CSV table of C-alpha atoms in Angstrom, one decimal:
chain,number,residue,atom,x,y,z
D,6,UNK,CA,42.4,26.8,-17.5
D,7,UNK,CA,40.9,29.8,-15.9
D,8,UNK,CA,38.0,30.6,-14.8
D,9,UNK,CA,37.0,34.2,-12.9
D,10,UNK,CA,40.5,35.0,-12.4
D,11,UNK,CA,41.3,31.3,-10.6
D,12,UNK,CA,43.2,28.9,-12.3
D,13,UNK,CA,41.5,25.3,-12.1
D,14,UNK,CA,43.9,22.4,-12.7
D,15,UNK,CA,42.4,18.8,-13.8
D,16,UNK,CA,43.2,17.5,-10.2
D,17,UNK,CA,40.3,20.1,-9.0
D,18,UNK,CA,37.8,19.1,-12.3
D,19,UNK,CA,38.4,15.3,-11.8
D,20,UNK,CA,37.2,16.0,-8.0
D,21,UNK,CA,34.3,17.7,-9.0
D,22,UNK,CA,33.3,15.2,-11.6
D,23,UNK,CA,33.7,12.5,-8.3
D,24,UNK,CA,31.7,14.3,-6.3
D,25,UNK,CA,29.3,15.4,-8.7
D,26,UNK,CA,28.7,11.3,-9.7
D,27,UNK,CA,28.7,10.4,-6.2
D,28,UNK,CA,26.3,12.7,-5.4
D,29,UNK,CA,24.0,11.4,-8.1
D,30,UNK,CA,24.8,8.0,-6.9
D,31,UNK,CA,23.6,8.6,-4.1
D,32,UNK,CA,20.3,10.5,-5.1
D,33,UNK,CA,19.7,7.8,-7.5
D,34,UNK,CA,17.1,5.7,-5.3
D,35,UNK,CA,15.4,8.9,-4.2
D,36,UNK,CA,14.7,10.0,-7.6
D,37,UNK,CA,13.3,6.1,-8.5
D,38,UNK,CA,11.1,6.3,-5.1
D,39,UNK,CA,9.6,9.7,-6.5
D,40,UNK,CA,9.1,8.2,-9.8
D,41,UNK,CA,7.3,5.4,-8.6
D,42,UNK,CA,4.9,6.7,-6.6
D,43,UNK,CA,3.4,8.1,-9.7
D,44,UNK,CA,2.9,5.0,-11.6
D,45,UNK,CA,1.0,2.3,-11.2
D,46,UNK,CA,1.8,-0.8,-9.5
D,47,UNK,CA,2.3,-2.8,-12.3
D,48,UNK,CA,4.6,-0.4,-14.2
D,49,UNK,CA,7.1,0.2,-10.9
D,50,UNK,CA,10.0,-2.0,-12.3
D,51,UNK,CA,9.1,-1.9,-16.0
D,52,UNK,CA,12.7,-1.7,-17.2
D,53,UNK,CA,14.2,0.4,-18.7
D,54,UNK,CA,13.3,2.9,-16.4
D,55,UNK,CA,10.6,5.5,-17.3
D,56,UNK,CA,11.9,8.4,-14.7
D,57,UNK,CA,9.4,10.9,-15.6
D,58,UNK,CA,5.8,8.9,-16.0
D,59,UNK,CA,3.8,9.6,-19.4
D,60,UNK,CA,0.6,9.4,-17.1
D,61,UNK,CA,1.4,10.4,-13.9
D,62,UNK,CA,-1.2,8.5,-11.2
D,63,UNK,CA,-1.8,11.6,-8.9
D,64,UNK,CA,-4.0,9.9,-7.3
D,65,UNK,CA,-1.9,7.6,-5.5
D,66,UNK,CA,-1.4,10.5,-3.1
D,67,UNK,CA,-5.1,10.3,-2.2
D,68,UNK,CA,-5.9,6.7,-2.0
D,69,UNK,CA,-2.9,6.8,0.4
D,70,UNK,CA,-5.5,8.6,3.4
D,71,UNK,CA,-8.2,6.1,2.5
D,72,UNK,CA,-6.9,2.9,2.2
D,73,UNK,CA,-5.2,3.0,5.7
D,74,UNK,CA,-5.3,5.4,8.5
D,75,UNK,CA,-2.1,7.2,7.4
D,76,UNK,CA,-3.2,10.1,9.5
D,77,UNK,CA,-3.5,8.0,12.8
D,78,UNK,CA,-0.2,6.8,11.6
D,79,UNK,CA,2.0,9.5,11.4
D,80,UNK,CA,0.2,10.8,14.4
D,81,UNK,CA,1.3,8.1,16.8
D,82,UNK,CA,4.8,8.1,15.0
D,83,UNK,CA,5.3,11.9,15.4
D,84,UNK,CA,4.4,11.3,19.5
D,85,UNK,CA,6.7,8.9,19.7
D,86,UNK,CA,9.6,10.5,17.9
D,87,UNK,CA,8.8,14.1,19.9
D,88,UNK,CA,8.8,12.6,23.0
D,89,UNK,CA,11.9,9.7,22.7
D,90,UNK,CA,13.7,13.2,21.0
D,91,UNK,CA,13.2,15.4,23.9
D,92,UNK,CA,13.2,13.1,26.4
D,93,UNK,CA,17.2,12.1,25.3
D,94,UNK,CA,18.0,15.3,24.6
D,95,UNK,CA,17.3,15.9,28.7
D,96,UNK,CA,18.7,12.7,29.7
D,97,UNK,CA,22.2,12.9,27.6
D,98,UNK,CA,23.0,16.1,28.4
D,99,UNK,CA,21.9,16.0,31.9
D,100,UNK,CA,24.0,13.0,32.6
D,101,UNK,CA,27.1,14.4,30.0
D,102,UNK,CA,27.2,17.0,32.1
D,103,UNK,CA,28.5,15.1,34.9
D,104,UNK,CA,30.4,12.8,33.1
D,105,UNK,CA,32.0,16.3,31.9
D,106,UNK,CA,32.3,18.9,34.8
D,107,UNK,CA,32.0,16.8,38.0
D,108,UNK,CA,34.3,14.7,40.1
D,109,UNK,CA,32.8,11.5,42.0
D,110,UNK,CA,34.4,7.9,42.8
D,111,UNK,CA,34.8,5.7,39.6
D,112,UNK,CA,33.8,8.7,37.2
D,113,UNK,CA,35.3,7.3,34.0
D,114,UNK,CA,34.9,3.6,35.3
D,115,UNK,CA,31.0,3.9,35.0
D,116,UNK,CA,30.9,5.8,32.0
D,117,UNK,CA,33.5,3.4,29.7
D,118,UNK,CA,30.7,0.6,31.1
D,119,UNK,CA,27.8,2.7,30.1
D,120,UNK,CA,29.4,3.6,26.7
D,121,UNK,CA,30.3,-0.1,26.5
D,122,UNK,CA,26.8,-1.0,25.8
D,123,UNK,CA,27.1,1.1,22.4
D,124,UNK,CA,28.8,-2.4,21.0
D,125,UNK,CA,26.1,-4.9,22.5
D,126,UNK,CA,23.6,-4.8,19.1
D,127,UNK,CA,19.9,-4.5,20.1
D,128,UNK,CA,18.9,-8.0,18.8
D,129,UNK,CA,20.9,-9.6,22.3
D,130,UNK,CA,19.0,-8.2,24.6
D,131,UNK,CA,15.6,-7.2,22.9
D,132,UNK,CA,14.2,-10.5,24.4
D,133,UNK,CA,14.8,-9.9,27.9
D,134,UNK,CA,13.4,-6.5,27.3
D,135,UNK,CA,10.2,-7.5,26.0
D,136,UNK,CA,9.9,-10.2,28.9
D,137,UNK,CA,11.0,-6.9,31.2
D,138,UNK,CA,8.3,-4.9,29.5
D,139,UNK,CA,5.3,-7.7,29.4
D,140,UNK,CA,5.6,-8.3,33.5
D,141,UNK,CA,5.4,-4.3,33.8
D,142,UNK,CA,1.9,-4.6,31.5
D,143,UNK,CA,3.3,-2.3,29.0
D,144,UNK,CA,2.7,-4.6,25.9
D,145,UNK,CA,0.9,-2.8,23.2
D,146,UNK,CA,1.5,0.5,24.7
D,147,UNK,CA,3.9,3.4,23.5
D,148,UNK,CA,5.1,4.3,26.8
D,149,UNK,CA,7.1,0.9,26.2
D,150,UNK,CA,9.0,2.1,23.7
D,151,UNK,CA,9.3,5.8,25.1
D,152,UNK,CA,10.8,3.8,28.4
D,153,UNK,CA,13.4,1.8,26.2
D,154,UNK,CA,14.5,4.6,23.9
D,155,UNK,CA,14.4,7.8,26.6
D,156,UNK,CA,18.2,7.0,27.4
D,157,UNK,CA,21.4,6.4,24.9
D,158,UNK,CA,24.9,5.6,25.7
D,159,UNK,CA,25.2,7.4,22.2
D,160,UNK,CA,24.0,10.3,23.1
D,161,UNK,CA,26.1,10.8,26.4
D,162,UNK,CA,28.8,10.3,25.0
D,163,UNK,CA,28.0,12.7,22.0
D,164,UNK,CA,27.1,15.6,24.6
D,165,UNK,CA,30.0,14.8,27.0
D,166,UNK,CA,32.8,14.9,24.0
D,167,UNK,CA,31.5,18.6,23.4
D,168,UNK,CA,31.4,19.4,27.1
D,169,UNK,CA,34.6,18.7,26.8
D,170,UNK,CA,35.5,21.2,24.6
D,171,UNK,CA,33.7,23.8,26.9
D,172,UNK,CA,36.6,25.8,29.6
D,173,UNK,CA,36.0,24.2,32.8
D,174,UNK,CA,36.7,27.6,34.1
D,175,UNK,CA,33.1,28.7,33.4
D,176,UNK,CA,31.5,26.4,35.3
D,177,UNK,CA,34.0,27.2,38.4
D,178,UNK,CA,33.4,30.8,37.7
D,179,UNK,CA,29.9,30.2,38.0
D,180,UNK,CA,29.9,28.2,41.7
D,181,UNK,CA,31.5,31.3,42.6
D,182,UNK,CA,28.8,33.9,41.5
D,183,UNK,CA,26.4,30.7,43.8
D,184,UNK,CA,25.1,29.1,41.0
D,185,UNK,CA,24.6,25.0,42.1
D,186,UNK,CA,25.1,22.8,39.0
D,187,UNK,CA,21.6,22.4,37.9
D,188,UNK,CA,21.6,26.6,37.3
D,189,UNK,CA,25.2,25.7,35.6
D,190,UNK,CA,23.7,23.0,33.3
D,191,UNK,CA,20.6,25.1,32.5
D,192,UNK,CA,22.6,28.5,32.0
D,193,UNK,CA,25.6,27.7,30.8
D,194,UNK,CA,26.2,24.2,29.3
D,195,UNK,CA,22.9,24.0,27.2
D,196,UNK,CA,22.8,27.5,25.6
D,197,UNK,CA,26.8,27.0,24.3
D,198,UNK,CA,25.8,23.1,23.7
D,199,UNK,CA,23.3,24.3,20.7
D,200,UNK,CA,25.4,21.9,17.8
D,201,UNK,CA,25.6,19.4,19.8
D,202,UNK,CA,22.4,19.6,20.5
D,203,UNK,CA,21.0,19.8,16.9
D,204,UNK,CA,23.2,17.0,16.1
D,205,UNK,CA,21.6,14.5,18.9
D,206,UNK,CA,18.6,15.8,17.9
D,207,UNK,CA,18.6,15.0,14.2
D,208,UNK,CA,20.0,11.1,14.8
D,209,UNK,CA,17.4,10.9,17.4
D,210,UNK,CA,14.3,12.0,15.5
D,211,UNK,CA,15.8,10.2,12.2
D,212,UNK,CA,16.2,6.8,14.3
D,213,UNK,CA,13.1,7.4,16.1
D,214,UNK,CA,10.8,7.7,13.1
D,215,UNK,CA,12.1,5.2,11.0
D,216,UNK,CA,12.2,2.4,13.6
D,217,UNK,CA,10.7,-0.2,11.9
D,218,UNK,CA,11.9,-3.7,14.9
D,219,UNK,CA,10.9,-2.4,17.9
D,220,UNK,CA,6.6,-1.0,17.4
D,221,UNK,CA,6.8,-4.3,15.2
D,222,UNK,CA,7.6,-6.2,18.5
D,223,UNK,CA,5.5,-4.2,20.7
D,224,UNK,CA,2.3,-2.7,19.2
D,225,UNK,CA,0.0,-5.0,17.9
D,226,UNK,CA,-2.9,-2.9,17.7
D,227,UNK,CA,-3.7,-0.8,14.7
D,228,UNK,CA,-4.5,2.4,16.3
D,229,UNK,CA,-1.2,2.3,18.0
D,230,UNK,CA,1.2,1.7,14.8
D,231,UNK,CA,3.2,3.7,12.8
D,232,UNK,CA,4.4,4.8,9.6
D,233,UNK,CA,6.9,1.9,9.0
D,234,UNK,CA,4.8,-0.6,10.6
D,235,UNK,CA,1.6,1.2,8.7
D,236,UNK,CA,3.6,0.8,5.0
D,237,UNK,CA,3.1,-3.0,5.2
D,238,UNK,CA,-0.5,-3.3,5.1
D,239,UNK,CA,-0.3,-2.3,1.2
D,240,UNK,CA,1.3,-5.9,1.2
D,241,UNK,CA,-1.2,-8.5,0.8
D,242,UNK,CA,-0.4,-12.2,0.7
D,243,UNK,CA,-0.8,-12.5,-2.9
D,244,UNK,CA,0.3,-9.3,-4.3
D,245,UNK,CA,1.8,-5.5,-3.2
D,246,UNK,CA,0.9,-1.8,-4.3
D,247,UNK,CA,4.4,-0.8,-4.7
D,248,UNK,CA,2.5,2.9,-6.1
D,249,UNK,CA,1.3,3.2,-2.9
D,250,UNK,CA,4.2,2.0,-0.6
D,251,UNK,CA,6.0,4.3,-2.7
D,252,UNK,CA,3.4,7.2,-2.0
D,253,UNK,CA,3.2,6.9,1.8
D,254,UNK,CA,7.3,6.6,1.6
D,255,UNK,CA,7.3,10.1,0.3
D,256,UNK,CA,4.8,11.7,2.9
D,257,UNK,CA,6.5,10.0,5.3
D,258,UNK,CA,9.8,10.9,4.2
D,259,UNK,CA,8.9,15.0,4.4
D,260,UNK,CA,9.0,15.6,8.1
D,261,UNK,CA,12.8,13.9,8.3
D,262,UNK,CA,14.1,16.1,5.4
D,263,UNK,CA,12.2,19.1,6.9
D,264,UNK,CA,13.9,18.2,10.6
D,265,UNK,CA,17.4,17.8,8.8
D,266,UNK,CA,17.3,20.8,6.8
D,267,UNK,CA,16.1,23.0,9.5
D,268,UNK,CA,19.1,21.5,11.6
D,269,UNK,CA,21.9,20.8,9.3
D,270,UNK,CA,23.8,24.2,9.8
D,271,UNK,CA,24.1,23.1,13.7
D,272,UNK,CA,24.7,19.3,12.5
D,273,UNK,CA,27.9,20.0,10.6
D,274,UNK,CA,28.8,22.1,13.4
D,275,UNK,CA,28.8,19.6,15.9
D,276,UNK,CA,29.9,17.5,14.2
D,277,UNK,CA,33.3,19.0,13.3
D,278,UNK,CA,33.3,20.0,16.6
D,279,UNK,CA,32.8,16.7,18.3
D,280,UNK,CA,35.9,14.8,19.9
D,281,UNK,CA,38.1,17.9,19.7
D,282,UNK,CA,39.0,16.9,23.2
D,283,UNK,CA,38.4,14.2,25.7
């Protein structure tokens, strides 16, 4: 079989076929989520599936605003996400660097020990934390989940693998010209470090917004919640407005695709570039 002068064997049309049902797969829940947040509650899981409602309920989309402050919401989780994102994106590569370029006692002892934490889940020590946090006074406040999530062993090691990959002879060239290493950092390292960067950057602002454990531990208030937190108040004790839940899931989905597809060029660079030494 040809096709535009290329011969295609049945190897390389079974692998589309995979990828192509994979892909769909994979889509699948996204496609039901859309559906749903046209219908009413009551017809969410009529079965069989009716993807493309007969009556679409439009205004699901505006009782969304009114029902709960989904505004305020995605407010105070867009704060939280800028700041937690920008704030690791200083504090990973500031601290990669070093791992990276410079030479002090116990270097790679302290960092396997700081990377070591990437294998101690969050449920051990989120207790201690929250004990740490109420004797600071920072309960029902976001600066106390800006302070927990402003540093990641994840992210150090992300920024230091691609470092890595950057000729140390830059950086020497650069003392030499009388640059000191916060010029060299600023200069040099971050303006070559931009896939690296976008890649931190999407994990960050993905894990960020969708944190769901951590404002549900420490915001009580309802003018400091967010999205995720915000989606449960459609849940009553008695019944749930999945058209609704569905709804706000959309909205709230937009700014994470928006972030990903602005990004995703830089993502699959870094990522293939990632670990290529180190």
């Amino acid at each position: 079989m040809r096709i535009a002068g290329r011969r295609v064997t049945a190897k390389t049309v079974l692998l589309y076929v995979i990828v192509l049902t994979v892909t769909m797969v994979m889509l699948m829940p996204f496609a039901w989520m859309l559906s749903a947040s046209l219908k009413l509650s009551r017809d969410v899981f009529a079965f069989p599936i009716e993807w493309i409602p007969s009556q679409p309920q439009w205004q699901n989309y505006v009782d969304i605003w009114t029902k709960i402050p989904l505004a305020l919401f995605i407010y105070n989780t867009s704060k939280l996400t800028i700041i937690v994102t920008l704030l690791q994106l200083l504090t990973s590569s500031f601290a990669a660097y070093a791992f990276a370029k410079l030479n002090f006692p116990y270097k790679n002892t302290l960092f396997l020990g700081y990377i070591a934490t990437i294998a101690m889940p969050w449920q051990v020590y989120m207790v201690p934390q929250f004990l740490l946090m109420r004797e600071f006074g920072l309960n029902n406040t976001h600066l106390a989940l800006i302070c927990l999530q402003a540093f990641t062993a994840f992210g150090v090691f992300l920024m230091r693998q691609f470092y890595m990959s950057i000729p140390t002879e830059l950086c020497e060239a650069a003392r030499i010209d009388g640059m000191n290493e916060y010029q060299i950092w600023a200069r040099i390292m971050l303006p070559l470090s931009k896939p690296a960067l976008s890649t931190l950057t999407i994990f960050t602002f993905v894990s960020t917004w969708n944190d769901f454990l951590g404002p549900m531990i420490y915001l009580t208030k309802t003018e400091l919640k967010t999205v995720q937190i915000g989606l449960r108040m459609f849940i009553s004790q008695y019944s749930a407005e999945y058209g609704l839940i569905m709804a706000a899931s959309v909205v709230a989905l937009v700014p994470v695709l928006v972030v990903f597809l602005a990004l995703q060029r830089f993502f699959v660079e870094g990522i293939a570039s990632t670990g290529l030494k180190g």
